PDB file of C-alpha atoms in Angstrom:
ATOM      1  CA  MET A   1      -0.046   0.195   0.082  1.00  0.00           C
ATOM      2  CA  PRO A   2       1.704   3.388  -0.984  1.00  0.00           C
ATOM      3  CA  ASP A   3       2.473   5.832   1.637  1.00  0.00           C
ATOM      4  CA  LYS A   4       0.451   9.139   1.901  1.00  0.00           C
ATOM      5  CA  ASN A   5       2.467  10.827  -0.937  1.00  0.00           C
ATOM      6  CA  GLY A   6       1.685   7.866  -3.267  1.00  0.00           C
ATOM      7  CA  ARG A   7       5.013   6.084  -3.041  1.00  0.00           C
ATOM      8  CA  PRO A   8       5.466   2.282  -2.751  1.00  0.00           C
ATOM      9  CA  VAL A   9       6.775   1.059   0.665  1.00  0.00           C
ATOM     10  CA  VAL A  10       9.590  -1.080   0.892  1.00  0.00           C
ATOM     11  CA  LEU A  11      10.557  -2.844   4.237  1.00  0.00           C
ATOM     12  CA  SER A  12      14.178  -3.913   4.626  1.00  0.00           C
ATOM     13  CA  THR A  13      15.406  -6.398   7.031  1.00  0.00           C
ATOM     14  CA  ARG A  14      18.503  -4.580   7.666  1.00  0.00           C
ATOM     15  CA  VAL A  15      19.202  -0.861   8.437  1.00  0.00           C
ATOM     16  CA  LEU A  16      20.542   0.371   5.130  1.00  0.00           C
ATOM     17  CA  GLU A  17      23.318   2.973   4.652  1.00  0.00           C
ATOM     18  CA  ASP A  18      22.588   6.644   3.889  1.00  0.00           C
ATOM     19  CA  GLU A  19      23.562   6.355  -0.060  1.00  0.00           C
ATOM     20  CA  PHE A  20      21.051   3.602  -0.495  1.00  0.00           C
ATOM     21  CA  LEU A  21      18.270   5.249   1.297  1.00  0.00           C
ATOM     22  CA  GLN A  22      18.947   8.411  -0.726  1.00  0.00           C
ATOM     23  CA  LYS A  23      19.124   6.257  -4.047  1.00  0.00           C
ATOM     24  CA  LEU A  24      15.587   4.884  -3.158  1.00  0.00           C
ATOM     25  CA  ASP A  25      14.335   8.190  -1.977  1.00  0.00           C
ATOM     26  CA  ASP A  26      15.314   9.676  -5.283  1.00  0.00           C
ATOM     27  CA  ALA A  27      13.481   6.972  -7.237  1.00  0.00           C
ATOM     28  CA  GLY A  28      10.159   7.757  -5.409  1.00  0.00           C
ATOM     29  CA  ILE A  29      10.447   4.739  -2.917  1.00  0.00           C
ATOM     30  CA  SER A  30       9.535   4.994   0.848  1.00  0.00           C
ATOM     31  CA  VAL A  31      11.753   2.660   3.075  1.00  0.00           C
ATOM     32  CA  LYS A  32      10.948   1.192   6.600  1.00  0.00           C
ATOM     33  CA  GLN A  33      13.771  -0.568   7.826  1.00  0.00           C
ATOM     34  CA  HIS A  34      14.508  -2.956  11.041  1.00  0.00           C
ATOM     35  CA  ASP A  35      17.542  -4.787  11.947  1.00  0.00           C
ATOM     36  CA  PHE A  36      16.511  -8.595  12.164  1.00  0.00           C
ATOM     37  CA  ILE A  37      19.943  -9.964  13.032  1.00  0.00           C
ATOM     38  CA  GLN A  38      22.939  -8.775  15.141  1.00  0.00           C
ATOM     39  CA  VAL A  39      26.661  -9.653  14.285  1.00  0.00           C
ATOM     40  CA  SER A  40      29.258  -9.768  16.823  1.00  0.00           C
ATOM     41  CA  HIS A  41      32.834 -10.215  15.607  1.00  0.00           C
ATOM     42  CA  GLU A  42      33.817 -12.650  18.348  1.00  0.00           C
ATOM     43  CA  PHE A  43      36.475 -15.173  17.676  1.00  0.00           C
ATOM     44  CA  ASP A  44      39.221 -17.158  19.308  1.00  0.00           C
ATOM     45  CA  LYS A  45      42.533 -15.638  18.264  1.00  0.00           C
ATOM     46  CA  THR A  46      44.633 -18.440  18.860  1.00  0.00           C
ATOM     47  CA  THR A  47      42.816 -20.746  16.462  1.00  0.00           C
ATOM     48  CA  PHE A  48      41.881 -18.115  13.924  1.00  0.00           C
ATOM     49  CA  ARG A  49      45.614 -17.439  13.510  1.00  0.00           C
ATOM     50  CA  GLU A  50      46.346 -21.273  13.511  1.00  0.00           C
ATOM     51  CA  TYR A  51      43.942 -22.007  10.756  1.00  0.00           C
ATOM     52  CA  LEU A  52      44.653 -18.938   8.697  1.00  0.00           C
ATOM     53  CA  ASN A  53      48.022 -20.392   8.048  1.00  0.00           C
ATOM     54  CA  ASN A  54      46.947 -24.090   8.455  1.00  0.00           C
ATOM     55  CA  PRO A  55      50.055 -26.188   6.939  1.00  0.00           C
ATOM     56  CA  ASP A  56      47.656 -29.343   6.252  1.00  0.00           C
ATOM     57  CA  SER A  57      45.077 -27.390   3.934  1.00  0.00           C
ATOM     58  CA  GLN A  58      45.447 -26.014   0.665  1.00  0.00           C
ATOM     59  CA  ALA A  59      42.851 -23.441   0.587  1.00  0.00           C
ATOM     60  CA  ARG A  60      40.880 -20.833   2.515  1.00  0.00           C
ATOM     61  CA  ILE A  61      37.238 -20.011   2.032  1.00  0.00           C
ATOM     62  CA  PHE A  62      35.319 -16.870   3.037  1.00  0.00           C
ATOM     63  CA  THR A  63      31.879 -16.674   1.967  1.00  0.00           C
ATOM     64  CA  SER A  64      30.841 -13.248   3.593  1.00  0.00           C
ATOM     65  CA  LYS A  65      32.196  -9.804   4.244  1.00  0.00           C
ATOM     66  CA  ASN A  66      31.754 -10.377   8.036  1.00  0.00           C
ATOM     67  CA  ALA A  67      34.434 -13.015   7.974  1.00  0.00           C
ATOM     68  CA  VAL A  68      36.848 -10.843   6.185  1.00  0.00           C
ATOM     69  CA  PHE A  69      36.094  -8.033   8.624  1.00  0.00           C
ATOM     70  CA  SER A  70      36.988 -10.421  11.504  1.00  0.00           C
ATOM     71  CA  LEU A  71      40.059 -11.144   9.602  1.00  0.00           C
ATOM     72  CA  GLU A  72      40.693  -7.508   9.359  1.00  0.00           C
ATOM     73  CA  LYS A  73      40.002  -6.964  13.103  1.00  0.00           C
ATOM     74  CA  LEU A  74      42.606  -9.831  13.856  1.00  0.00           C
ATOM     75  CA  LEU A  75      45.276  -8.477  11.376  1.00  0.00           C
ATOM     76  CA  ALA A  76      44.810  -5.295  13.302  1.00  0.00           C
ATOM     77  CA  SER A  77      45.579  -6.764  16.795  1.00  0.00           C
ATOM     78  CA  GLU A  78      48.796  -8.592  15.936  1.00  0.00           C
ATOM     79  CA  THR A  79      51.338  -8.891  13.181  1.00  0.00           C
ATOM     80  CA  ILE A  80      50.509 -11.945  10.997  1.00  0.00           C
ATOM     81  CA  GLU A  81      52.136 -12.848   7.650  1.00  0.00           C
ATOM     82  CA  ILE A  82      49.404 -14.441   5.694  1.00  0.00           C
ATOM     83  CA  GLN A  83      50.999 -17.369   3.869  1.00  0.00           C
ATOM     84  CA  GLN A  84      50.639 -18.233   0.239  1.00  0.00           C
ATOM     85  CA  LYS A  85      47.539 -20.549  -0.635  1.00  0.00           C
ATOM     86  CA  LYS A  86      44.333 -20.438  -2.760  1.00  0.00           C
ATOM     87  CA  ASN A  87      41.677 -18.221  -1.568  1.00  0.00           C
ATOM     88  CA  PHE A  88      37.807 -18.581  -2.576  1.00  0.00           C
ATOM     89  CA  THR A  89      35.246 -16.151  -1.857  1.00  0.00           C
ATOM     90  CA  VAL A  90      31.553 -15.486  -2.394  1.00  0.00           C
ATOM     91  CA  GLY A  91      30.263 -11.971  -3.374  1.00  0.00           C
ATOM     92  CA  ILE A  92      32.247  -8.978  -4.496  1.00  0.00           C
ATOM     93  CA  ARG A  93      32.420  -7.168  -1.269  1.00  0.00           C
ATOM     94  CA  ALA A  94      34.113  -9.872   0.479  1.00  0.00           C
ATOM     95  CA  THR A  95      36.646 -10.070  -2.477  1.00  0.00           C
ATOM     96  CA  GLU A  96      37.444  -6.555  -2.389  1.00  0.00           C
ATOM     97  CA  MET A  97      37.820  -6.435   1.245  1.00  0.00           C
ATOM     98  CA  LEU A  98      40.443  -9.321   0.988  1.00  0.00           C
ATOM     99  CA  GLN A  99      42.203  -7.531  -1.641  1.00  0.00           C
ATOM    100  CA  GLU A 100      42.436  -4.517   0.534  1.00  0.00           C
ATOM    101  CA  LEU A 101      44.296  -6.885   3.094  1.00  0.00           C
ATOM    102  CA  GLY A 102      46.473  -7.814   0.449  1.00  0.00           C
ATOM    103  CA  VAL A 103      45.046 -11.372  -0.216  1.00  0.00           C
ATOM    104  CA  GLU A 104      44.163 -12.156  -3.735  1.00  0.00           C
ATOM    105  CA  THR A 105      41.198 -14.385  -4.485  1.00  0.00           C
ATOM    106  CA  ASN A 106      41.583 -17.373  -7.012  1.00  0.00           C
ATOM    107  CA  ALA A 107      37.892 -17.631  -7.626  1.00  0.00           C
ATOM    108  CA  ARG A 108      34.678 -15.846  -6.582  1.00  0.00           C
ATOM    109  CA  ALA A 109      31.088 -17.159  -6.917  1.00  0.00           C
ATOM    110  CA  GLY A 110      27.593 -15.863  -6.411  1.00  0.00           C
ATOM    111  CA  ASN A 111      26.698 -18.435  -3.643  1.00  0.00           C
ATOM    112  CA  ALA A 112      28.057 -21.174  -1.550  1.00  0.00           C
ATOM    113  CA  ILE A 113      27.268 -24.136  -3.643  1.00  0.00           C
ATOM    114  CA  SER A 114      28.628 -22.575  -6.646  1.00  0.00           C
ATOM    115  CA  LEU A 115      31.497 -21.750  -4.986  1.00  0.00           C
ATOM    116  CA  ALA A 116      32.051 -25.427  -3.692  1.00  0.00           C
ATOM    117  CA  GLN A 117      31.680 -26.532  -7.215  1.00  0.00           C
ATOM    118  CA  ILE A 118      34.444 -24.600  -8.475  1.00  0.00           C
ATOM    119  CA  ILE A 119      36.739 -25.650  -5.429  1.00  0.00           C
ATOM    120  CA  ALA A 120      36.117 -29.483  -6.029  1.00  0.00           C
ATOM    121  CA  ARG A 121      37.372 -28.920  -9.733  1.00  0.00           C
ATOM    122  CA  ASN A 122      40.716 -27.804  -8.479  1.00  0.00           C
ATOM    123  CA  LYS A 123      42.996 -30.599  -8.546  1.00  0.00           C
ATOM    124  CA  GLY A 124      45.313 -30.955  -5.455  1.00  0.00           C
ATOM    125  CA  ILE A 125      42.758 -29.522  -3.107  1.00  0.00           C
ATOM    126  CA  GLN A 126      42.413 -32.243  -0.257  1.00  0.00           C
ATOM    127  CA  SER A 127      41.496 -30.073   2.865  1.00  0.00           C
ATOM    128  CA  VAL A 128      40.200 -26.476   3.291  1.00  0.00           C
ATOM    129  CA  ASP A 129      39.715 -23.987   6.037  1.00  0.00           C
ATOM    130  CA  PHE A 130      36.236 -22.343   5.956  1.00  0.00           C
ATOM    131  CA  PHE A 131      35.910 -19.027   7.879  1.00  0.00           C
ATOM    132  CA  CYS A 132      32.295 -18.553   8.776  1.00  0.00           C
ATOM    133  CA  GLY A 133      29.536 -17.402  11.271  1.00  0.00           C
ATOM    134  CA  ASN A 134      28.088 -19.640  13.719  1.00  0.00           C
ATOM    135  CA  LYS A 135      24.766 -19.672  11.647  1.00  0.00           C
ATOM    136  CA  ALA A 136      26.402 -20.703   8.604  1.00  0.00           C
ATOM    137  CA  LEU A 137      24.626 -23.337   6.357  1.00  0.00           C
ATOM    138  CA  ASP A 138      26.335 -26.804   5.951  1.00  0.00           C
ATOM    139  CA  ASP A 139      25.674 -26.884   2.239  1.00  0.00           C
ATOM    140  CA  LEU A 140      29.098 -26.076   1.191  1.00  0.00           C
ATOM    141  CA  PRO A 141      30.942 -28.481   3.822  1.00  0.00           C
ATOM    142  CA  GLU A 142      28.576 -31.070   2.833  1.00  0.00           C
ATOM    143  CA  TYR A 143      29.412 -30.783  -0.930  1.00  0.00           C
ATOM    144  CA  LEU A 144      33.013 -30.610  -0.479  1.00  0.00           C
ATOM    145  CA  GLU A 145      33.200 -33.510   1.862  1.00  0.00           C
ATOM    146  CA  SER A 146      30.972 -35.544  -0.531  1.00  0.00           C
ATOM    147  CA  LYS A 147      33.985 -35.031  -2.964  1.00  0.00           C
ATOM    148  CA  GLY A 148      36.505 -36.248  -0.597  1.00  0.00           C
ATOM    149  CA  ILE A 149      37.737 -32.580   0.402  1.00  0.00           C
ATOM    150  CA  ARG A 150      38.268 -32.199   4.330  1.00  0.00           C
ATOM    151  CA  VAL A 151      36.572 -29.061   5.834  1.00  0.00           C
ATOM    152  CA  HIS A 152      37.566 -27.409   8.845  1.00  0.00           C
ATOM    153  CA  LYS A 153      34.803 -24.683  10.101  1.00  0.00           C
ATOM    154  CA  GLU A 154      36.317 -21.964  12.015  1.00  0.00           C
ATOM    155  CA  ILE A 155      33.844 -19.754  13.492  1.00  0.00           C
ATOM    156  CA  VAL A 156      34.892 -16.092  13.296  1.00  0.00           C
ATOM    157  CA  TYR A 157      31.686 -14.233  14.033  1.00  0.00           C
ATOM    158  CA  LYS A 158      28.286 -14.650  15.759  1.00  0.00           C
ATOM    159  CA  THR A 159      25.073 -13.978  14.320  1.00  0.00           C
ATOM    160  CA  GLU A 160      21.913 -13.553  16.657  1.00  0.00           C
ATOM    161  CA  LEU A 161      18.319 -13.110  15.674  1.00  0.00           C
ATOM    162  CA  VAL A 162      16.486 -10.024  16.642  1.00  0.00           C
ATOM    163  CA  SER A 163      12.855 -10.954  15.989  1.00  0.00           C
ATOM    164  CA  GLN A 164      10.351  -8.470  16.310  1.00  0.00           C
ATOM    165  CA  ARG A 165       6.529  -8.331  15.265  1.00  0.00           C
ATOM    166  CA  LEU A 166       5.634  -5.541  12.646  1.00  0.00           C
ATOM    167  CA  ASN A 167       2.565  -4.442  11.105  1.00  0.00           C
ATOM    168  CA  THR A 168       3.259  -5.147   7.313  1.00  0.00           C
ATOM    169  CA  ALA A 169      -0.178  -4.266   6.116  1.00  0.00           C
ATOM    170  CA  ASP A 170       1.188  -1.226   4.356  1.00  0.00           C
ATOM    171  CA  VAL A 171       4.366  -2.770   3.056  1.00  0.00           C
ATOM    172  CA  ASP A 172       4.432  -3.166  -0.993  1.00  0.00           C
ATOM    173  CA  ALA A 173       7.896  -4.998  -0.969  1.00  0.00           C
ATOM    174  CA  MET A 174      10.493  -6.727   1.241  1.00  0.00           C
ATOM    175  CA  ILE A 175      14.287  -6.918   1.153  1.00  0.00           C
ATOM    176  CA  PHE A 176      16.149  -9.743   2.595  1.00  0.00           C
ATOM    177  CA  LEU A 177      20.088  -9.664   2.605  1.00  0.00           C
ATOM    178  CA  SER A 178      20.670 -13.223   4.310  1.00  0.00           C
ATOM    179  CA  PRO A 179      19.134 -16.363   5.178  1.00  0.00           C
ATOM    180  CA  THR A 180      19.277 -15.390   8.822  1.00  0.00           C
ATOM    181  CA  ALA A 181      17.318 -12.422   8.492  1.00  0.00           C
ATOM    182  CA  VAL A 182      14.721 -14.469   6.861  1.00  0.00           C
ATOM    183  CA  TYR A 183      14.487 -16.869   9.566  1.00  0.00           C
ATOM    184  CA  SER A 184      14.333 -13.883  11.925  1.00  0.00           C
ATOM    185  CA  PHE A 185      11.531 -12.095  10.082  1.00  0.00           C
ATOM    186  CA  PHE A 186       9.133 -15.119   9.631  1.00  0.00           C
ATOM    187  CA  LYS A 187       9.682 -16.106  13.367  1.00  0.00           C
ATOM    188  CA  GLY A 188       7.282 -13.331  14.142  1.00  0.00           C
ATOM    189  CA  ASN A 189       5.770 -12.179  10.964  1.00  0.00           C
ATOM    190  CA  ASN A 190       3.438 -12.958   7.979  1.00  0.00           C
ATOM    191  CA  LEU A 191       3.155 -11.410   4.542  1.00  0.00           C
ATOM    192  CA  ASN A 192       0.511 -10.854   1.923  1.00  0.00           C
ATOM    193  CA  PRO A 193       1.254 -13.620  -0.518  1.00  0.00           C
ATOM    194  CA  LYS A 194       1.283 -11.001  -3.339  1.00  0.00           C
ATOM    195  CA  ILE A 195       4.253  -8.891  -1.808  1.00  0.00           C
ATOM    196  CA  PRO A 196       7.463  -9.395  -3.785  1.00  0.00           C
ATOM    197  CA  CYS A 197      10.565 -10.291  -1.831  1.00  0.00           C
ATOM    198  CA  PHE A 198      13.863  -8.766  -3.237  1.00  0.00           C
ATOM    199  CA  CYS A 199      16.844 -11.125  -2.114  1.00  0.00           C
ATOM    200  CA  ILE A 200      20.663 -10.871  -2.281  1.00  0.00           C
ATOM    201  CA  GLY A 201      21.308 -14.537  -3.555  1.00  0.00           C
ATOM    202  CA  ALA A 202      20.213 -17.998  -4.310  1.00  0.00           C
ATOM    203  CA  THR A 203      20.512 -19.216  -0.685  1.00  0.00           C
ATOM    204  CA  THR A 204      18.692 -16.459   0.744  1.00  0.00           C
ATOM    205  CA  SER A 205      15.772 -16.776  -2.084  1.00  0.00           C
ATOM    206  CA  GLU A 206      15.748 -20.487  -1.094  1.00  0.00           C
ATOM    207  CA  ALA A 207      15.252 -19.729   2.604  1.00  0.00           C
ATOM    208  CA  ILE A 208      12.301 -17.386   1.579  1.00  0.00           C
ATOM    209  CA  HIS A 209      10.875 -20.169  -0.465  1.00  0.00           C
ATOM    210  CA  PHE A 210      10.799 -22.460   2.616  1.00  0.00           C
ATOM    211  CA  ARG A 211       8.606 -19.997   4.466  1.00  0.00           C
ATOM    212  CA  CYS A 212       6.155 -18.582   2.058  1.00  0.00           C
ATOM    213  CA  ASN A 213       4.994 -18.634  -1.517  1.00  0.00           C
ATOM    214  CA  ASN A 214       5.675 -15.052  -2.241  1.00  0.00           C
ATOM    215  CA  PRO A 215       7.309 -13.905  -5.589  1.00  0.00           C
ATOM    216  CA  ARG A 216      11.179 -13.737  -5.245  1.00  0.00           C
ATOM    217  CA  ILE A 217      13.151 -11.368  -7.207  1.00  0.00           C
ATOM    218  CA  PRO A 218      16.906 -12.134  -6.909  1.00  0.00           C
ATOM    219  CA  SER A 219      19.621  -9.380  -7.603  1.00  0.00           C
ATOM    220  CA  ASN A 220      21.766  -9.713 -10.471  1.00  0.00           C
ATOM    221  CA  GLU A 221      24.921  -9.734  -8.371  1.00  0.00           C
ATOM    222  CA  PRO A 222      25.251 -10.972  -4.703  1.00  0.00           C
ATOM    223  CA  ASN A 223      25.490  -7.431  -3.299  1.00  0.00           C
ATOM    224  CA  LEU A 224      23.187  -4.764  -1.660  1.00  0.00           C
ATOM    225  CA  GLU A 225      23.689  -2.310  -4.398  1.00  0.00           C
ATOM    226  CA  SER A 226      22.323  -4.873  -7.168  1.00  0.00           C
ATOM    227  CA  VAL A 227      19.573  -5.395  -4.741  1.00  0.00           C
ATOM    228  CA  ILE A 228      18.610  -1.838  -4.592  1.00  0.00           C
ATOM    229  CA  ASP A 229      18.797  -1.462  -8.391  1.00  0.00           C
ATOM    230  CA  LYS A 230      16.455  -4.296  -8.701  1.00  0.00           C
ATOM    231  CA  VAL A 231      13.998  -2.538  -6.198  1.00  0.00           C
ATOM    232  CA  ILE A 232      14.139   0.623  -8.259  1.00  0.00           C
ATOM    233  CA  GLU A 233      13.966  -1.193 -11.640  1.00  0.00           C
ATOM    234  CA  HIS A 234      10.683  -3.096 -10.415  1.00  0.00           C
ATOM    235  CA  PHE A 235       8.908  -0.220  -9.288  1.00  0.00           C
ATOM    236  CA  GLY A 236       9.890   1.764 -12.262  1.00  0.00           C
ATOM    237  CA  ILE A 237       8.440  -0.594 -14.547  1.00  0.00           C
ATOM    238  CA  GLN A 238       5.410  -1.030 -12.311  1.00  0.00           C
ATOM    239  CA  LYS A 239       4.777   2.844 -12.539  1.00  0.00           C
ATOM    240  CA  PHE A 240       5.094   2.669 -16.366  1.00  0.00           C
ATOM    241  CA  GLU A 241       2.593  -0.079 -16.427  1.00  0.00           C
ATOM    242  CA  ASP A 242       0.194   1.761 -14.149  1.00  0.00           C
ATOM    243  CA  SER A 243       0.526   4.891 -16.284  1.00  0.00           C
ATOM    244  CA  LYS A 244      -0.696   2.975 -19.408  1.00  0.00           C
ATOM    245  CA  ILE A 245      -4.058   2.010 -17.811  1.00  0.00           C
TER     246      ILE A 245
END
C-alpha cells in the first residue's frame, strides 16, 4: 500500500546505509527498516591465527564480508604474515575487502554451492579452512566432503536473531539480505502472498521459499547495490505499466 505521498513502501530487514536510502528516495520509494539480525565479531585469536596459516590445508574460504571483517580485526590486533595459498570467496564485497588486506582471490562465486563446485574442480585441494559465522549453512561443507575434501569450519563471528513483530499491512515489497534475516523475520511475521521479496542471492531466495510462496526477485549480483537497483527497476516498470491503464 503506497504511503500518503503515493510512493511504494519497501521494508528492509537490515538498516541501510544513507547512500542507499537516498537512492531509493530519489527513485520515489519510501523505506521502512529494522535490523532482524545482530552480528558480533567474536573469535578465538589462537585458533583463527592457527587455521589462517594451516599447513595441512590447501585453501581458505570466505563466504561473507563479516568473516573478512573479522580477519581485518585480527590483523589489526597483531602482526601476522598470511602465507601463500588459494583463496575462494562469495560476493564482490568480500573479495574486495580481502584484496584491500593484500589477499588475492583465486575464484569468486555468487553463492556457496557454486563456489564449492569450483573448489572441487581444483586438483590438489584435499583440505580447506572455511572461515564463517555460527549460523553458516552446511551446504558448502557437505558438498566438499562428498567430493572427498576435508573441511575445517572456523567460527569467526556470531549472528543472533533479533525477532520483532511488525505491521506489514502497508508494505509493498521486502528486502532480505541473508538467510538468517529471513528466519528472524518469519519467526514473528507473515506477509500478504502478493508482496514481492527482493533477495541478495540463491541461498536467501531458497530460505524465503521455505517459509512462503511470495514472488522472489533475486539481484543480478550478490551485493546490496544490486538488490537496490532491482527494487528501483521493479517499481519503475510497475509505474510505467500503471500509467498505461
